[in-house]
Tab-separated table of C-alpha atoms in Angstrom:
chain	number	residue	atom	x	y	z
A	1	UNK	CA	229.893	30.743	166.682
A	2	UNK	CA	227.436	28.131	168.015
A	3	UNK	CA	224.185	26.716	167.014
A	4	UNK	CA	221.978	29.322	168.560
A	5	UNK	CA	224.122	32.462	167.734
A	6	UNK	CA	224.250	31.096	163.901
A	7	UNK	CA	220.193	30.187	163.705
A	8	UNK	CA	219.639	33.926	165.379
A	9	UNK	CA	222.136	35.457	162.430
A	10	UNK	CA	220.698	33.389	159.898
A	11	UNK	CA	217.029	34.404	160.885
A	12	UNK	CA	217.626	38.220	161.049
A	13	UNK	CA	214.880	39.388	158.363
A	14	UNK	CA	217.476	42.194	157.199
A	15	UNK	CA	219.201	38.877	155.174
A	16	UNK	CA	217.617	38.047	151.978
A	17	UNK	CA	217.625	34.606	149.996
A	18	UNK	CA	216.141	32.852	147.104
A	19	UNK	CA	213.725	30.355	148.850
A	20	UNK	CA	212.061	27.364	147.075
A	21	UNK	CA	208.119	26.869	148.089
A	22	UNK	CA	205.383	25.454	146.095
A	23	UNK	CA	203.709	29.163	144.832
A	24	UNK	CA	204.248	27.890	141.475
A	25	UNK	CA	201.553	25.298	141.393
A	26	UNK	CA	199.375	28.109	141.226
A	27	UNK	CA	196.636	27.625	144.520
A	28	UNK	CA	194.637	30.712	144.593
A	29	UNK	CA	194.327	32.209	147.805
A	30	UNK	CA	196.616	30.906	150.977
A	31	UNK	CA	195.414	30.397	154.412
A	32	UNK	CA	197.474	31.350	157.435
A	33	UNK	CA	199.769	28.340	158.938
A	34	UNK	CA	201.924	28.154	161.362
A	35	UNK	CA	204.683	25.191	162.537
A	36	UNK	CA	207.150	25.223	165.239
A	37	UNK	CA	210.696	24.357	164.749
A	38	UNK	CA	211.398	23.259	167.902
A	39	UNK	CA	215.197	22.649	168.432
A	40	UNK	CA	216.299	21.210	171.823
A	41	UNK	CA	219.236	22.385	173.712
A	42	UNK	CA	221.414	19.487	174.346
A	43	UNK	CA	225.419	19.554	173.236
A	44	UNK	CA	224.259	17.198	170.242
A	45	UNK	CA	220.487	19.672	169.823
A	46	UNK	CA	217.602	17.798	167.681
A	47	UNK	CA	214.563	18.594	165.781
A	48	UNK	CA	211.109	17.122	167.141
A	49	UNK	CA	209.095	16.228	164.181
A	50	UNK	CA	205.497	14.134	164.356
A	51	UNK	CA	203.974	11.453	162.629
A	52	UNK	CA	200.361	11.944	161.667
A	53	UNK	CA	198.241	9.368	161.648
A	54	UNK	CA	197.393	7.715	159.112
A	55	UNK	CA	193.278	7.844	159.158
A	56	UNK	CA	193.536	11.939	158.877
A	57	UNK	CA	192.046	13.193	155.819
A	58	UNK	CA	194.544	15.448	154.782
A	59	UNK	CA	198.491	14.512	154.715
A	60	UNK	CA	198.001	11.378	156.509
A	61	UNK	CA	200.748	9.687	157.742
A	62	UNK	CA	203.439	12.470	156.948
A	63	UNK	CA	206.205	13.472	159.014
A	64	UNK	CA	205.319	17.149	159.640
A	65	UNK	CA	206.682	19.878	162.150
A	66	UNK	CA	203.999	20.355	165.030
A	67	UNK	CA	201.767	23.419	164.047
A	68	UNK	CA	198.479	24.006	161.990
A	69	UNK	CA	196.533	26.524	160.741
A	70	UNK	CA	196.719	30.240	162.449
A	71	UNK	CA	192.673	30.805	164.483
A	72	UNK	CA	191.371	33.924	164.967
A	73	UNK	CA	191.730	34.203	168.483
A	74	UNK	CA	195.830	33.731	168.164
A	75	UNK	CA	197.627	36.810	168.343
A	76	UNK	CA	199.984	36.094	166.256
A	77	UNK	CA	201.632	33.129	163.877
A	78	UNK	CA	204.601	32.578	166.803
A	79	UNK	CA	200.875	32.378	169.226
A	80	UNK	CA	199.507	29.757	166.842
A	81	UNK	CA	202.640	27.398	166.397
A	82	UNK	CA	202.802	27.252	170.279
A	83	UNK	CA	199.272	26.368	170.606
A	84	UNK	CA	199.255	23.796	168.187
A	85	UNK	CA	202.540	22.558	169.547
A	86	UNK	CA	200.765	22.294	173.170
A	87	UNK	CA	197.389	21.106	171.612
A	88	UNK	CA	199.966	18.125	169.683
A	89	UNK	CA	202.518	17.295	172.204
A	90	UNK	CA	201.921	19.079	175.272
A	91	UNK	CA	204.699	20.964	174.760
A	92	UNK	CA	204.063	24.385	177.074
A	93	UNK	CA	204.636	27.580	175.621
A	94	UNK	CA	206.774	29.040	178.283
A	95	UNK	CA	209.186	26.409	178.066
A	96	UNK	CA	209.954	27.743	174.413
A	97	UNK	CA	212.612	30.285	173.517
A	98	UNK	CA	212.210	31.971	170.107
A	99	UNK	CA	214.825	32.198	167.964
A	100	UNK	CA	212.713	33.981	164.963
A	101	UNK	CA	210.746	33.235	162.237
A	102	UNK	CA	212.036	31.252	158.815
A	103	UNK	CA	211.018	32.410	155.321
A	104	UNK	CA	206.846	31.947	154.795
A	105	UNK	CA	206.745	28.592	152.667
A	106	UNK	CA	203.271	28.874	150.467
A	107	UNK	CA	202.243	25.376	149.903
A	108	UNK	CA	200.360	23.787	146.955
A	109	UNK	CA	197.173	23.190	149.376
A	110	UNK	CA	196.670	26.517	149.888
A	111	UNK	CA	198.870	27.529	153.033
A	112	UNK	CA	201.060	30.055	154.071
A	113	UNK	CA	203.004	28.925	156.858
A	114	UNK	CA	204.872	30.507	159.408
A	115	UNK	CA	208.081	28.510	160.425
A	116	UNK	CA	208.480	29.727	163.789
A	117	UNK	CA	211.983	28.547	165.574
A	118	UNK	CA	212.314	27.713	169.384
A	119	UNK	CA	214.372	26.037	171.341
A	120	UNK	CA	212.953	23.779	174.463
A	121	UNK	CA	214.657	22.068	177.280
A	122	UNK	CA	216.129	18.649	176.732
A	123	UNK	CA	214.127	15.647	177.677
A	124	UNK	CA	210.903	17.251	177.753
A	125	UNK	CA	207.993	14.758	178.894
A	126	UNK	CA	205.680	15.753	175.173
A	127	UNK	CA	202.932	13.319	175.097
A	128	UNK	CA	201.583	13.083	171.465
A	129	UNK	CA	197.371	13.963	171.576
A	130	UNK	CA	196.494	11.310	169.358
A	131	UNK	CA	193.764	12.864	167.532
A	132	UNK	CA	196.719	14.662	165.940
A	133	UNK	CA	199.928	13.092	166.117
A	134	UNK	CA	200.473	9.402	165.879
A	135	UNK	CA	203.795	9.463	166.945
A	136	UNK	CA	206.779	12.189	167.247
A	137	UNK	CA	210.748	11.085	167.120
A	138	UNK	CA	213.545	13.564	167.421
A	139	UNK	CA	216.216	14.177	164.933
A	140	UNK	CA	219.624	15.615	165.142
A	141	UNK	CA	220.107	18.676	164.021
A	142	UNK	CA	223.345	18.286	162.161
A	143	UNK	CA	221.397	15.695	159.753
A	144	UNK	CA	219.040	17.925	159.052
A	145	UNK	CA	221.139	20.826	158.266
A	146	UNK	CA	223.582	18.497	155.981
A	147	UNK	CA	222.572	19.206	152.281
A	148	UNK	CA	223.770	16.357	151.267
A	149	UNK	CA	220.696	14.722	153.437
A	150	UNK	CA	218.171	16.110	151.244
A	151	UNK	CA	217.708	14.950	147.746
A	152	UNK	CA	215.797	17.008	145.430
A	153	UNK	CA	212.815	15.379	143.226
A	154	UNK	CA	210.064	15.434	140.643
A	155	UNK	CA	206.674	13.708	140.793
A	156	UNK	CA	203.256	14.462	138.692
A	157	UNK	CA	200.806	16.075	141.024
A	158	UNK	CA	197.590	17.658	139.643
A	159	UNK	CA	198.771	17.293	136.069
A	160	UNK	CA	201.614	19.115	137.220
A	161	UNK	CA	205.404	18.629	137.623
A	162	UNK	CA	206.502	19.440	141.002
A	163	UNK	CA	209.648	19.788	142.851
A	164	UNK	CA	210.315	18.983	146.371
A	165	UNK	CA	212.672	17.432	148.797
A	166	UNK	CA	212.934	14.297	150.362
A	167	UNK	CA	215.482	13.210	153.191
A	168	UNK	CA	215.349	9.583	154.463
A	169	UNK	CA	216.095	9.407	158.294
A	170	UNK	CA	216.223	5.549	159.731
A	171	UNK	CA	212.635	4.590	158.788
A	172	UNK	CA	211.511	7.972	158.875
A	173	UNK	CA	210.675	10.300	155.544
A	174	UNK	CA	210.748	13.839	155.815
A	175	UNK	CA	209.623	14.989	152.304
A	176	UNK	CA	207.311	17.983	150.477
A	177	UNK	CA	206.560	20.923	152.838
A	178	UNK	CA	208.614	19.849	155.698
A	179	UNK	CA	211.589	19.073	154.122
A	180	UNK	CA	211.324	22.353	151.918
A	181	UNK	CA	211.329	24.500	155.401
A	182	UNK	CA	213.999	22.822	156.085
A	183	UNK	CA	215.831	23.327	152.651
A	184	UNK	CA	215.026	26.889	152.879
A	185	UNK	CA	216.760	27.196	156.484
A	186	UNK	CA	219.588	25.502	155.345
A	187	UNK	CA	219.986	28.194	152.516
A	188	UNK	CA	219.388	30.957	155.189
A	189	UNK	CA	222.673	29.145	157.013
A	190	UNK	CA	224.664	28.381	154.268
């Protein structure tokens, strides 16, 4: 079975699994979110992930998927990931094909987000909107998908103890909401 045929197995909402998220920190209320997973089709695919800069008031400099928070005038949370992947990287919409939709992570700061998964063309000429995105880098899938990539930890937050992921990539690190969307797809594949 390849990639594609084993994210589109993994996805089907039918198959249930224990996912991790941050629920238990307790934030009342959760706004809608959405990211997009976008996986390019290349023999070797990667994952495009973006750098925010660092001047943004929240999550500043964080490696996040592209994505944001769902508006009222998007249809629906697959709608709102591709708009906020356009708005971010100029990635077009129609040049996405959905895979599904990952397991809602609810963050500690209040989100519920949509991970929506798409695969784009190779190569793609995305242009990162800087008011946005600092910076975005691609990483290969296979990494990402290796558990033994992703190292589970504990840090104090808001007088708290809280759980989350963290996988080093070159210079690059993918940790807290990110990586958990990603340990929760990796469960779904498993």
């Amino acid at each position: 079975m390849n990639w594609r045929s084993r994210l589109h197995f993994a996805l089907d909402p039918a198959l249930s699994i224990e996912i991790e998220d941050e629920r238990y920190l307790g934030s009342k209320g959760h706004r809608a979110a959405a990211v997009l997973i976008a996986i390019t089709d290349r023999p070797e695919p990667g994952v495009i992930l973006t750098q925010r800069p660092t001047w943004l008031r929240s999550h500043a400099g964080q490696v996040a998927f592209p994505g944001g928070k769902v508006d009222d005038g998007d249809e629906n949370n697959i709608a709102a990931a591709l708009r906020e992947a356009h708005e971010e990287l100029n990635l077009p919409p129609a040049q996405v094909d959905i895979i599904g939709v990952a397991d809602t992570y609810i963050s500690g700061s209040g989100y519920s987000i949509s991970p929506v998964v798409g695969v784009i063309p190779p190569d793609l000429p995305l242009q990162a909107n800087p008011e946005e995105v600092e910076d975005w880098f691609e990483v290969p899938l296979a990494f990402l998908f290796d558990p033994a990539n992703s190292i589970k930890k504990q840090a104090a937050w808001n007088g708290q103890q809280r759980s989350y992921y963290d996988i080093q990539w070159g210079k690059r690190r993918i940790w807290g909401v990110t990586a958990g969307i990603i340990a929760n797809l990796v469960r779904r594949l498993a």
